[in-house]
Every structure is written in C-alpha cells, then in structure tokens.
Coordinates of C-alpha atoms and ligand atoms in Angstrom, one line a residue:
M280 CA -18.1 -64.8 -36.3
T281 CA -19.8 -65.4 -33.0
K282 CA -23.2 -63.8 -32.3
I283 CA -24.8 -63.3 -29.0
T284 CA -28.5 -63.2 -28.6
C285 CA -29.3 -61.1 -26.0
F286 CA -32.9 -62.0 -23.7
P287 CA -35.5 -60.8 -23.2
D288 CA -35.5 -58.9 -26.2
N289 CA -33.9 -61.6 -28.8
K290 CA -31.4 -59.1 -30.2
I291 CA -28.8 -60.8 -31.8
I292 CA -25.6 -59.0 -32.1
E293 CA -22.0 -59.9 -33.5
A294 CA -19.2 -60.2 -30.9
H295 CA -15.8 -59.0 -31.6
P296 CA -13.5 -61.3 -30.0
N297 CA -11.1 -58.8 -28.6
K298 CA -14.3 -57.3 -26.8
T299 CA -15.4 -58.2 -23.1
F300 CA -19.1 -59.2 -23.2
L301 CA -19.9 -56.0 -21.8
E302 CA -18.2 -53.9 -24.7
N303 CA -20.0 -56.0 -27.0
L304 CA -23.4 -55.2 -25.8
L305 CA -22.8 -51.7 -25.0
S306 CA -21.2 -51.1 -28.6
E307 CA -24.4 -52.6 -30.0
D308 CA -26.4 -50.1 -27.8
V309 CA -27.8 -53.2 -25.8
P310 CA -28.4 -51.5 -22.3
H311 CA -26.3 -53.0 -19.7
T312 CA -26.0 -52.3 -16.1
D313 CA -22.1 -51.8 -15.1
V314 CA -22.3 -49.7 -11.6
C315 CA -18.2 -50.1 -11.1
G316 CA -17.6 -49.0 -14.9
G317 CA -16.4 -52.7 -15.7
Q318 CA -14.0 -52.7 -12.9
G319 CA -14.9 -56.6 -11.8
N320 CA -16.2 -55.1 -8.2
C321 CA -19.6 -54.9 -8.4
S322 CA -21.6 -58.0 -10.1
T323 CA -24.3 -55.8 -11.9
C324 CA -22.9 -56.8 -15.2
R325 CA -23.6 -60.4 -14.7
V326 CA -24.6 -62.3 -17.5
M327 CA -26.5 -66.0 -17.7
I328 CA -24.7 -68.0 -20.2
L329 CA -27.7 -70.0 -22.0
E330 CA -25.6 -71.6 -24.6
G331 CA -21.9 -71.6 -26.0
I332 CA -20.2 -71.4 -22.6
D333 CA -17.1 -73.5 -23.9
N334 CA -16.8 -70.4 -26.5
C335 CA -16.0 -68.1 -23.6
S336 CA -12.6 -67.3 -22.0
K337 CA -11.6 -68.8 -18.6
V338 CA -13.1 -67.6 -15.5
T339 CA -10.7 -65.3 -14.1
P340 CA -9.5 -64.9 -10.4
L341 CA -11.8 -61.9 -10.0
E342 CA -14.7 -63.7 -11.0
I343 CA -13.9 -66.8 -8.8
A344 CA -13.8 -64.9 -5.7
L345 CA -17.3 -62.9 -6.5
A346 CA -18.7 -65.9 -7.7
E347 CA -17.7 -67.8 -4.2
R348 CA -18.9 -64.9 -2.4
L349 CA -22.3 -64.3 -4.1
D350 CA -22.8 -68.2 -4.7
F351 CA -23.2 -68.1 -8.4
P352 CA -23.5 -71.3 -10.5
F353 CA -20.7 -71.9 -13.2
H354 CA -22.8 -70.3 -16.1
V355 CA -23.3 -67.1 -14.5
R356 CA -20.4 -64.9 -15.7
L357 CA -19.3 -61.2 -15.2
A358 CA -19.9 -59.6 -18.8
C359 CA -17.2 -57.0 -17.9
Q360 CA -14.1 -59.3 -16.9
S361 CA -13.6 -62.3 -18.9
L362 CA -15.9 -63.0 -21.7
K363 CA -13.8 -62.2 -24.4
L364 CA -15.0 -64.5 -26.8
L365 CA -12.7 -67.5 -28.1
P366 CA -12.3 -67.6 -31.9
E367 CA -14.9 -70.4 -33.3
Ligands
LIG188 S1 -19.4 -53.8 -14.0 FE1 -18.7 -54.4 -11.9 S2 -18.7 -56.4 -11.9 FE2 -18.8 -56.1 -14.2

C-alpha cells in the first residue's frame, strides 16, 4: 500500500487509493486546511509533492485553472481534488 509522509511532523500514513489526498490526511487525524470543504475553490488544501508524483492521478481541469491563476509549480497539487493515489 502507498504511504504518505507528512511534513514537518514526519507522520507516515497508509494511503487508501479510493480516497483523495485530503480524505487520507483527515481520516488519519493529520490536520489540514480545507476552507471550501473540498470543492476545489479555495486552494488552501494545496500540498507540495516531494516524491512520488507519478503515483498521483492526473491534474484535473479545476486544478489546472487554479494552478494557472496562482502560478503553482507542477509539484503543487490540490489535496481535495485529484490526488487519489494510483495503485502501485
Ligand atoms: S479545500 Fe478548497 S480547494 Fe481544496
């Protein structure tokens, strides 16, 4: 199973492939901001993927629109939208 290492606490959680990144974090009691409640409107849930970005799903049109507007680099993703992890 895929693991997520959360910084700065170095907490390691098991990632369930049918959950978004945000859902995985919150279900493991990792505090994470999600001002719009996971609707893809606020960008406060953004995460930086330091390793394993190839294991993440493709960027959605919603993420692309926000990334272009806010000038995110490719390794910054919205935890609430498209980070369902692909099976290894
Ligand atoms: S929680 Fe608002 S964009 Fe993800």
